[in-house]
Amino acid sequence: MAQLTATTGTPSRSPLEIAVDRIWRFFCSVRAAVAEIAFLALLVLIGTLRGSDVPQWMANAWPALQPLVDRWYDFDVFSSAIFAATLAVIAVAIAICTINRAPGIWQTISSPRIRTSPGYIRNAEVNAVYSTATTPGQLQENIEAVLRQKRYRFITEQVGDQIHFYADKNRWSKLGTYPFHLALILLLVGGIVSSMWGFRDVEFAVAEGETRQVGHGTDLSVELVRFTDTYMATGDASQYRSDVVIYDGGEQVKSGEITVNNPMSAGVATFYQASFGISADMVVTDANGVELYNQPLEMGFFNLRVNPDAPAGLIRLPALNKQIVVVGPDTNRSNQPELDTLGLENGQVWVQVTPIDGPMSEDAIDRAVIDQGSSTDIGGLNITFERESRFTVLQVAYNPGIPIFIIAAIMMVGGLAVTFYFPLRRIRGIIQESAEGGTLMMTPLAKRDWGGKREFFALVDNADKRLGTKGDVKRPDDEGNWHDTTDGESR
């Protein structure tokens, strides 16, 4: 005789379902969220301190940390893959948590629970009870009229001989959480876009009359039309200004002046005035007269060891395996004059031609001093120093995440405005027959919402007038104690 064996328990799930469930639970976990945010905060701290003297202070205090500090300064956290990945994980977590809340929010909007219990209402922090001579049906009509006058939705359900009701207004404001959370996701996406494709060039030099490409994969270029500087009696610069034209793909998109406190923005790029310097307009040709170089050379980005206080520039000619060092006059001869070994006068430059690769013997090095407007043959090249000019140094901040941040800001403010200015108000109540006629009891769902309680008290005042009787209301007195307004006894 065959025997039947009954088994109980949940049906077996596929490995894919189990994996998806575990991933979903991970992203919904509060502990995981705390760990993700803490790790992000640590990365932000590391990236922020990188731009300060704190790491070097640590290395000075504990010399063993110097190799780690050197790597710290070399590591750009905000452009790293680990920073972008952390932002992506948090964005996914916010998205999944928001989706996880959707069924409950939609149920509150479309199909709220109506049933309640007398005990729940009596034990609530705030409530109102009315005993009237009217029938339950008339009592329902009156309280419904009071609530609808204040734009409340009114829903009822018959439970035995009781009429349970649920009233709410601004129910659609619950959806305000979605633009807010979407804004958080967009902020993180904007951070990822900025870290991966944004950049900051802190030494973008452009000489007067020159147009220079910004680079970094952009089609932007900057033309310095004119540079103007003014000085105080002490010799310090009081103001310096760059008149520039910004091009994108060869088309002019912006023009104007940039000062220290007045940057210029063109799309997602912002240009800041950083400093300025002296440039030398140089022309270099080979022995056959073929032009190899003809543009301003920015001076001062490095200094020659033999004349450390003099600004220097470098022209590289890889096709000829040669480089030209150009040194200008000492900018501060009164400070350690013994360091001015070249002794150049204004309107002169010192040039040195050396191989880029290969032995640096004295026979392979050619040197000469060139006056402004003159040229000389040196190292198989003809070098002309046309004139001295100036260049500006700009900081270029390129942030392609700006449009995303703007959209996120609008959505965040909009979501918060909907939530705060149109708060969800909810009331539950029971109407039932009594010996005198009908009884009404109701309470707001506003446990930690004083605004909701205050609105409920205003509704109670309107109900008093409509019903022609004063309700028994549990509410606070001036000292914050809760009591019935009808008898004054504490509850």
Coordinates of C-alpha atoms in Angstrom, one line a residue:
M1 CA 0.0 0.0 0.0
A2 CA 1.5 3.3 -1.0
Q3 CA 2.0 6.0 1.5
L4 CA 1.7 9.7 0.8
T5 CA 4.2 12.0 2.5
A6 CA 3.2 15.6 2.9
T7 CA 5.9 18.2 3.0
T8 CA 5.6 21.7 4.3
G9 CA 7.7 24.8 3.9
T10 CA 8.5 27.4 1.2
P11 CA 9.0 26.1 -2.3
S12 CA 12.6 25.9 -3.5
R13 CA 14.0 28.9 -5.3
S14 CA 16.5 29.1 -8.2
P15 CA 20.0 30.3 -7.5
L16 CA 19.3 33.4 -9.6
E17 CA 16.3 34.3 -7.4
I18 CA 18.3 33.8 -4.2
A19 CA 21.2 35.9 -5.6
V20 CA 18.8 38.7 -6.7
D21 CA 17.1 38.6 -3.3
R22 CA 20.4 38.9 -1.4
I23 CA 21.6 41.7 -3.6
W24 CA 18.3 43.5 -3.1
R25 CA 18.5 43.1 0.7
F26 CA 22.1 44.3 0.7
F27 CA 21.1 47.6 -1.0
C28 CA 18.1 48.0 1.3
S29 CA 20.2 47.4 4.4
V30 CA 20.7 50.3 6.8
R31 CA 24.0 48.9 8.0
A32 CA 25.3 48.7 4.4
A33 CA 24.1 52.3 3.8
V34 CA 26.0 53.5 6.9
A35 CA 29.1 51.7 5.8
E36 CA 28.8 53.1 2.3
I37 CA 28.4 56.7 3.5
A38 CA 31.2 56.3 6.0
F39 CA 33.5 55.0 3.3
L40 CA 32.5 57.9 1.0
A41 CA 33.2 60.4 3.8
L42 CA 36.7 58.9 4.3
L43 CA 37.4 59.2 0.6
V44 CA 36.3 62.9 0.7
L45 CA 38.5 63.5 3.7
I46 CA 41.5 62.0 2.0
G47 CA 40.9 63.9 -1.2
T48 CA 40.3 67.2 0.7
L49 CA 43.4 66.9 2.9
R50 CA 45.5 66.2 -0.3
G51 CA 45.3 69.9 -1.1
S52 CA 46.6 70.9 2.3
D53 CA 49.8 70.7 4.3
V54 CA 48.3 68.1 6.7
P55 CA 49.9 65.0 5.0
Q56 CA 53.3 66.6 5.0
W57 CA 52.9 67.6 8.6
M58 CA 52.2 63.9 9.4
A59 CA 55.3 62.9 7.5
N60 CA 57.4 65.4 9.3
A61 CA 56.1 64.1 12.6
W62 CA 56.5 60.4 11.6
P63 CA 59.2 60.2 8.9
A64 CA 58.3 56.6 8.2
L65 CA 55.1 57.9 6.7
Q66 CA 56.9 59.9 4.0
P67 CA 56.5 57.2 1.2
L68 CA 52.8 56.9 2.0
V69 CA 52.4 60.7 2.0
D70 CA 54.1 61.0 -1.4
R71 CA 51.6 58.5 -2.8
W72 CA 48.8 60.4 -1.1
Y73 CA 49.8 63.6 -2.9
D74 CA 50.0 61.7 -6.2
F75 CA 46.6 60.1 -5.8
D76 CA 43.7 62.2 -7.0
V77 CA 40.8 60.7 -5.1
F78 CA 38.0 62.6 -6.9
S79 CA 39.2 61.4 -10.3
S80 CA 39.7 57.8 -9.2
A81 CA 37.7 54.8 -10.2
I82 CA 37.1 53.8 -6.5
F83 CA 35.5 57.2 -5.8
A84 CA 33.2 56.9 -8.9
A85 CA 32.4 53.3 -7.9
T86 CA 31.4 54.3 -4.4
L87 CA 29.1 57.0 -5.8
A88 CA 27.6 54.5 -8.1
V89 CA 26.9 52.0 -5.3
I90 CA 25.2 54.6 -3.2
A91 CA 23.2 55.8 -6.2
V92 CA 22.0 52.2 -6.8
A93 CA 21.2 51.8 -3.1
I94 CA 19.0 55.0 -3.1
A95 CA 17.3 53.8 -6.3
I96 CA 16.5 50.4 -4.9
C97 CA 15.3 51.8 -1.5
T98 CA 13.1 54.2 -3.3
I99 CA 11.6 51.5 -5.4
N100 CA 11.2 49.3 -2.3
R101 CA 9.0 52.0 -0.7
A102 CA 6.8 52.5 -3.8
P103 CA 4.1 49.9 -3.0
G104 CA 3.5 51.3 0.4
I105 CA 3.3 54.9 -0.8
W106 CA 1.0 54.0 -3.7
Q107 CA -1.3 52.1 -1.3
T108 CA -1.5 55.1 1.0
I109 CA -2.5 57.2 -2.1
S110 CA -4.9 54.8 -3.8
S111 CA -6.1 52.2 -1.3
P112 CA -5.5 53.4 2.3
R113 CA -6.5 51.2 5.2
I114 CA -9.9 52.5 6.6
R115 CA -10.5 50.2 9.5
T116 CA -9.4 51.2 13.0
S117 CA -10.4 50.4 16.5
P118 CA -12.0 52.4 19.4
G119 CA -9.0 51.4 21.6
Y120 CA -6.6 52.9 19.1
I121 CA -8.4 56.2 19.0
R122 CA -8.9 56.4 22.8
N123 CA -5.2 55.8 23.4
A124 CA -4.0 58.2 20.8
E125 CA -2.1 61.2 21.8
V126 CA -4.7 63.5 20.3
N127 CA -8.4 62.7 19.8
A128 CA -11.9 64.1 19.8
V129 CA -15.1 62.4 20.9
Y130 CA -18.7 63.7 20.2
S131 CA -21.9 62.3 21.6
T132 CA -24.9 63.8 19.7
A133 CA -28.7 63.2 19.4
T134 CA -28.3 62.8 15.6
T135 CA -28.3 59.4 13.8
P136 CA -25.1 57.9 12.7
G137 CA -26.0 58.7 9.1
Q138 CA -26.6 62.4 9.8
L139 CA -23.4 62.4 11.9
Q140 CA -21.5 61.0 8.9
E141 CA -22.9 63.7 6.6
N142 CA -21.9 66.5 9.0
I143 CA -18.4 65.4 9.6
E144 CA -17.9 64.6 5.9
A145 CA -19.0 68.2 5.1
V146 CA -16.6 69.6 7.6
L147 CA -13.7 67.6 6.2
R148 CA -14.5 68.1 2.5
Q149 CA -14.7 71.9 3.1
K150 CA -11.0 71.7 4.0
R151 CA -10.3 69.6 0.8
Y152 CA -10.1 66.3 2.6
R153 CA -10.9 63.1 0.8
F154 CA -13.5 61.1 2.8
I155 CA -13.7 57.3 2.6
T156 CA -16.0 55.0 4.7
E157 CA -16.3 51.3 5.4
Q158 CA -19.2 49.6 7.2
V159 CA -17.8 47.3 10.0
G160 CA -20.8 45.7 11.8
D161 CA -22.9 48.5 13.2
Q162 CA -20.0 50.9 13.0
I163 CA -19.0 53.3 10.2
H164 CA -15.2 53.6 10.0
F165 CA -13.9 56.5 8.0
Y166 CA -10.5 57.7 6.7
A167 CA -9.9 61.2 5.6
D168 CA -6.8 62.7 4.0
K169 CA -5.6 65.6 1.9
N170 CA -2.5 66.3 -0.1
R171 CA -2.1 62.6 -0.6
W172 CA -0.2 63.2 -3.9
S173 CA 2.5 65.0 -2.0
K174 CA 3.8 61.6 -0.9
L175 CA 5.2 61.4 -4.5
G176 CA 7.4 64.4 -3.6
T177 CA 9.8 61.9 -2.2
Y178 CA 10.6 60.6 -5.7
P179 CA 11.9 63.8 -7.3
F180 CA 13.9 64.3 -4.0
H181 CA 15.5 60.9 -4.1
L182 CA 16.0 61.1 -7.9
A183 CA 17.8 64.4 -7.2
L184 CA 20.1 62.6 -4.8
I185 CA 20.8 60.0 -7.4
L186 CA 21.5 62.7 -10.0
L187 CA 23.9 64.4 -7.6
L188 CA 25.8 61.2 -7.4
V189 CA 25.7 60.7 -11.1
G190 CA 26.9 64.3 -11.6
G191 CA 29.7 63.5 -9.2
I192 CA 30.7 60.4 -11.2
V193 CA 30.6 62.4 -14.5
S194 CA 32.7 65.2 -12.9
S195 CA 35.2 62.8 -11.5
M196 CA 35.6 60.8 -14.7
W197 CA 35.5 63.5 -17.4
G198 CA 36.1 66.8 -15.5
F199 CA 39.5 68.4 -14.9
R200 CA 41.2 71.4 -13.4
D201 CA 44.2 72.9 -15.1
V202 CA 45.9 75.2 -12.6
E203 CA 48.7 76.5 -14.9
F204 CA 47.0 77.3 -18.3
A205 CA 49.3 80.0 -19.8
V206 CA 48.3 82.1 -22.8
A207 CA 50.6 84.9 -24.2
E208 CA 49.2 88.1 -25.6
G209 CA 47.9 87.7 -29.1
E210 CA 48.1 83.9 -28.8
T211 CA 45.2 81.4 -29.1
R212 CA 45.8 78.2 -27.2
Q213 CA 43.8 75.0 -27.1
V214 CA 42.5 73.9 -23.7
G215 CA 42.9 70.2 -24.6
H216 CA 41.8 67.4 -22.4
G217 CA 39.5 66.1 -25.1
T218 CA 37.6 69.4 -25.4
D219 CA 37.3 71.7 -28.4
L220 CA 37.8 74.8 -26.3
S221 CA 40.5 77.4 -27.0
V222 CA 41.4 80.7 -25.4
E223 CA 42.7 83.9 -27.1
L224 CA 44.4 86.5 -24.9
V225 CA 43.6 89.8 -26.6
R226 CA 45.3 92.0 -24.0
F227 CA 46.8 91.7 -20.6
T228 CA 46.7 94.8 -18.3
D229 CA 48.3 95.1 -14.8
T230 CA 48.6 98.0 -12.4
Y231 CA 51.0 98.4 -9.4
M232 CA 51.1 100.0 -6.0
A233 CA 53.8 102.3 -4.8
T234 CA 55.5 99.4 -3.1
G235 CA 55.9 97.6 -6.5
D236 CA 53.3 94.9 -5.7
A237 CA 50.6 94.2 -8.3
S238 CA 47.3 95.8 -7.2
Q239 CA 45.2 94.5 -10.1
Y240 CA 45.7 92.5 -13.3
R241 CA 43.2 91.7 -16.0
S242 CA 43.0 89.4 -19.0
D243 CA 40.8 90.4 -22.0
V244 CA 40.0 87.0 -23.6
V245 CA 37.9 85.4 -26.2
I246 CA 36.7 81.8 -25.7
Y247 CA 36.1 79.6 -28.7
D248 CA 34.4 76.2 -28.9
G249 CA 35.1 74.3 -32.1
G250 CA 36.4 77.5 -33.6
E251 CA 33.2 79.4 -32.9
Q252 CA 33.3 82.3 -30.5
V253 CA 31.1 81.6 -27.5
K254 CA 32.2 84.2 -24.9
S255 CA 34.4 87.3 -24.7
G256 CA 35.2 89.7 -21.9
E257 CA 37.7 90.3 -19.0
I258 CA 38.8 88.0 -16.3
T259 CA 40.2 89.3 -13.0
V260 CA 41.1 87.6 -9.7
N261 CA 37.5 88.1 -8.3
N262 CA 35.7 87.9 -11.6
P263 CA 36.0 84.5 -13.4
M264 CA 34.4 83.8 -16.7
S265 CA 32.2 80.8 -17.5
A266 CA 31.5 79.3 -20.9
G267 CA 29.2 76.3 -20.7
V268 CA 30.6 73.9 -18.2
A269 CA 34.1 75.5 -18.2
T270 CA 35.1 78.3 -15.8
F271 CA 38.3 80.3 -16.2
Y272 CA 39.9 82.0 -13.2
Q273 CA 42.7 84.5 -13.1
A274 CA 45.6 83.0 -11.3
S275 CA 48.8 84.9 -12.1
F276 CA 50.9 86.3 -15.0
G277 CA 54.4 86.5 -16.3
I278 CA 56.8 87.6 -19.0
S279 CA 57.0 85.8 -22.3
A280 CA 59.6 86.0 -25.1
D281 CA 58.4 86.0 -28.8
M282 CA 60.9 83.5 -30.4
V283 CA 61.4 82.4 -33.9
V284 CA 63.6 79.3 -34.7
T285 CA 64.6 78.1 -38.2
D286 CA 67.0 75.4 -39.3
A287 CA 70.0 75.8 -41.5
N288 CA 67.8 75.8 -44.6
G289 CA 65.5 78.5 -43.3
V290 CA 62.6 76.1 -42.5
E291 CA 60.6 77.6 -39.7
L292 CA 60.5 75.2 -36.6
Y293 CA 59.0 77.5 -34.0
N294 CA 57.3 80.9 -34.1
Q295 CA 55.2 81.8 -31.0
P296 CA 55.5 83.4 -27.6
L297 CA 57.4 81.3 -25.0
E298 CA 56.1 81.6 -21.5
M299 CA 58.9 82.2 -19.0
G300 CA 59.0 81.3 -15.3
F301 CA 57.5 77.8 -15.2
F302 CA 61.0 76.5 -14.3
N303 CA 64.3 78.1 -13.4
L304 CA 67.9 77.3 -14.5
R305 CA 70.1 76.1 -11.7
V306 CA 72.9 78.4 -12.7
N307 CA 70.6 81.5 -12.4
P308 CA 67.8 80.4 -10.1
D309 CA 66.0 83.8 -9.7
A310 CA 65.7 84.3 -13.5
P311 CA 62.6 83.1 -15.4
A312 CA 63.2 80.4 -17.9
G313 CA 61.4 78.6 -20.7
L314 CA 62.0 75.5 -22.8
I315 CA 61.5 74.9 -26.6
R316 CA 61.6 71.2 -27.6
L317 CA 62.4 70.2 -31.2
P318 CA 62.0 66.4 -31.1
A319 CA 62.5 66.0 -34.9
L320 CA 66.0 67.4 -34.5
N321 CA 66.6 65.8 -31.0
K322 CA 67.3 69.3 -29.7
Q323 CA 66.0 71.5 -27.0
I324 CA 66.5 75.3 -26.4
V325 CA 66.6 76.7 -22.9
V326 CA 65.7 80.4 -22.9
V327 CA 66.5 82.5 -19.8
G328 CA 65.4 86.1 -19.1
P329 CA 66.9 88.8 -16.8
D330 CA 66.8 88.3 -13.1
T331 CA 63.5 89.6 -11.8
N332 CA 64.8 90.7 -8.4
R333 CA 68.5 91.5 -8.5
S334 CA 68.6 93.2 -5.1
N335 CA 67.8 89.8 -3.5
Q336 CA 71.0 87.8 -3.4
P337 CA 72.7 89.5 -6.4
E338 CA 75.4 86.8 -6.3
L339 CA 72.9 84.4 -7.8
D340 CA 72.6 86.5 -11.0
T341 CA 75.5 84.8 -12.7
L342 CA 74.3 85.6 -16.2
G343 CA 74.0 89.4 -15.6
L344 CA 71.4 89.9 -18.4
E345 CA 70.0 93.4 -19.0
N346 CA 66.4 94.2 -19.9
G347 CA 65.7 93.3 -23.5
Q348 CA 68.2 90.4 -23.5
V349 CA 67.7 86.6 -23.3
W350 CA 70.3 83.8 -22.8
V351 CA 69.8 80.7 -24.9
Q352 CA 71.3 77.2 -24.7
V353 CA 70.9 74.5 -27.3
T354 CA 71.4 70.9 -26.0
P355 CA 70.4 67.4 -27.3
I356 CA 67.2 66.0 -25.9
D357 CA 68.8 62.6 -25.6
G358 CA 72.4 61.7 -25.5
P359 CA 75.5 62.8 -23.7
M360 CA 75.5 66.3 -22.3
S361 CA 79.2 67.1 -22.9
E362 CA 80.4 70.7 -23.2
D363 CA 81.0 70.1 -26.9
A364 CA 77.3 69.3 -27.4
I365 CA 76.1 72.5 -25.7
D366 CA 75.9 75.9 -27.5
R367 CA 75.1 79.1 -25.6
A368 CA 74.5 82.7 -26.6
V369 CA 73.0 86.0 -25.5
I370 CA 70.5 87.6 -27.9
D371 CA 69.2 91.2 -27.8
Q372 CA 65.6 92.0 -28.5
G373 CA 65.0 92.2 -32.3
S374 CA 68.2 90.3 -33.1
S375 CA 69.0 86.8 -34.1
T376 CA 72.0 84.5 -33.9
D377 CA 73.1 81.2 -35.4
I378 CA 73.8 78.6 -32.8
G379 CA 73.8 74.8 -32.7
G380 CA 72.8 74.6 -36.4
L381 CA 69.8 76.8 -35.7
N382 CA 68.9 80.4 -36.3
I383 CA 67.2 81.8 -33.2
T384 CA 65.5 85.2 -33.2
F385 CA 64.3 87.1 -30.1
E386 CA 61.6 89.3 -31.6
R387 CA 60.3 91.1 -28.5
E388 CA 59.3 90.7 -24.9
S389 CA 55.6 90.3 -24.1
R390 CA 53.4 89.1 -21.3
F391 CA 51.3 86.1 -20.7
T392 CA 48.4 85.3 -18.3
V393 CA 48.1 82.2 -16.2
L394 CA 44.5 80.9 -15.8
Q395 CA 42.9 78.1 -13.9
V396 CA 40.6 76.1 -16.1
A397 CA 37.9 74.2 -14.2
Y398 CA 35.9 71.9 -16.6
N399 CA 32.9 70.2 -14.9
P400 CA 30.5 68.4 -17.3
G401 CA 28.4 67.4 -14.3
I402 CA 27.1 71.0 -13.9
P403 CA 23.9 70.5 -16.0
I404 CA 23.1 67.4 -14.0
F405 CA 23.7 69.3 -10.7
I406 CA 21.3 72.1 -11.9
I407 CA 18.6 69.6 -12.7
A408 CA 19.1 67.8 -9.4
A409 CA 18.9 71.1 -7.5
I410 CA 15.6 72.0 -9.1
M411 CA 14.2 68.5 -8.4
M412 CA 15.4 68.5 -4.9
V413 CA 14.0 71.9 -4.0
G414 CA 10.8 71.0 -5.8
G415 CA 10.4 67.7 -4.0
L416 CA 11.1 69.4 -0.6
A417 CA 8.7 72.2 -1.4
V418 CA 5.9 69.8 -2.2
T419 CA 6.6 67.8 0.9
F420 CA 6.9 70.7 3.3
Y421 CA 4.3 73.1 1.9
F422 CA 1.7 70.4 1.1
P423 CA 2.1 67.9 3.9
L424 CA 0.0 64.8 4.0
R425 CA -2.8 65.1 6.6
R426 CA -4.7 62.0 7.7
I427 CA -7.6 61.3 10.1
R428 CA -9.2 58.1 11.2
G429 CA -12.5 57.8 12.9
I430 CA -15.5 55.7 14.0
I431 CA -19.2 56.6 13.9
Q432 CA -21.6 54.3 15.8
E433 CA -25.1 54.4 17.3
S434 CA -25.5 55.2 21.0
A435 CA -28.4 55.5 23.5
E436 CA -28.6 59.2 22.9
G437 CA -28.3 59.0 19.1
G438 CA -24.8 58.8 17.6
T439 CA -21.2 58.9 18.7
L440 CA -18.2 60.1 16.7
M441 CA -14.6 59.6 17.7
M442 CA -11.6 60.5 15.6
T443 CA -7.8 61.0 15.8
P444 CA -5.2 62.5 13.4
L445 CA -2.3 60.4 12.2
A446 CA 0.2 63.0 13.4
K447 CA 2.3 61.5 16.2
R448 CA 5.3 63.7 15.7
D449 CA 3.6 66.4 13.6
W450 CA 2.5 69.4 15.5
G451 CA 1.3 71.1 12.3
G452 CA -1.0 68.1 11.7
K453 CA -2.3 68.3 15.3
R454 CA -2.9 72.0 15.1
E455 CA -4.9 71.5 11.9
F456 CA -6.9 68.8 13.6
F457 CA -7.8 71.2 16.4
A458 CA -9.1 73.7 13.8
L459 CA -11.2 71.0 12.3
V460 CA -12.6 70.2 15.7
D461 CA -13.6 73.8 16.2
N462 CA -15.5 73.7 12.8
A463 CA -17.1 70.4 13.8
D464 CA -18.3 71.9 17.1
K465 CA -20.1 74.6 15.1
R466 CA -21.5 72.1 12.6
L467 CA -22.7 69.5 15.1
G468 CA -23.9 72.1 17.6
T469 CA -22.1 70.5 20.5
K470 CA -18.6 70.7 22.0
G471 CA -16.5 67.6 21.6
D472 CA -14.4 65.9 24.3
V473 CA -10.9 66.8 23.0
K474 CA -7.5 65.5 24.3
R475 CA -5.1 68.3 23.7
P476 CA -2.2 70.1 25.5
D477 CA -2.5 73.1 27.8
D478 CA -0.2 76.1 27.9
E479 CA 2.3 74.0 29.9
G480 CA 2.3 71.2 27.4
N481 CA 0.1 68.9 29.6
W482 CA -2.6 66.9 27.8
H483 CA -6.2 67.1 29.1
D484 CA -9.8 67.2 28.0
T485 CA -11.0 70.7 27.2
T486 CA -14.5 69.8 28.4
D487 CA -13.7 68.8 32.0
G488 CA -10.1 69.9 32.4
E489 CA -9.0 66.6 34.0
S490 CA -5.6 65.3 33.0
R491 CA -5.4 62.2 30.9

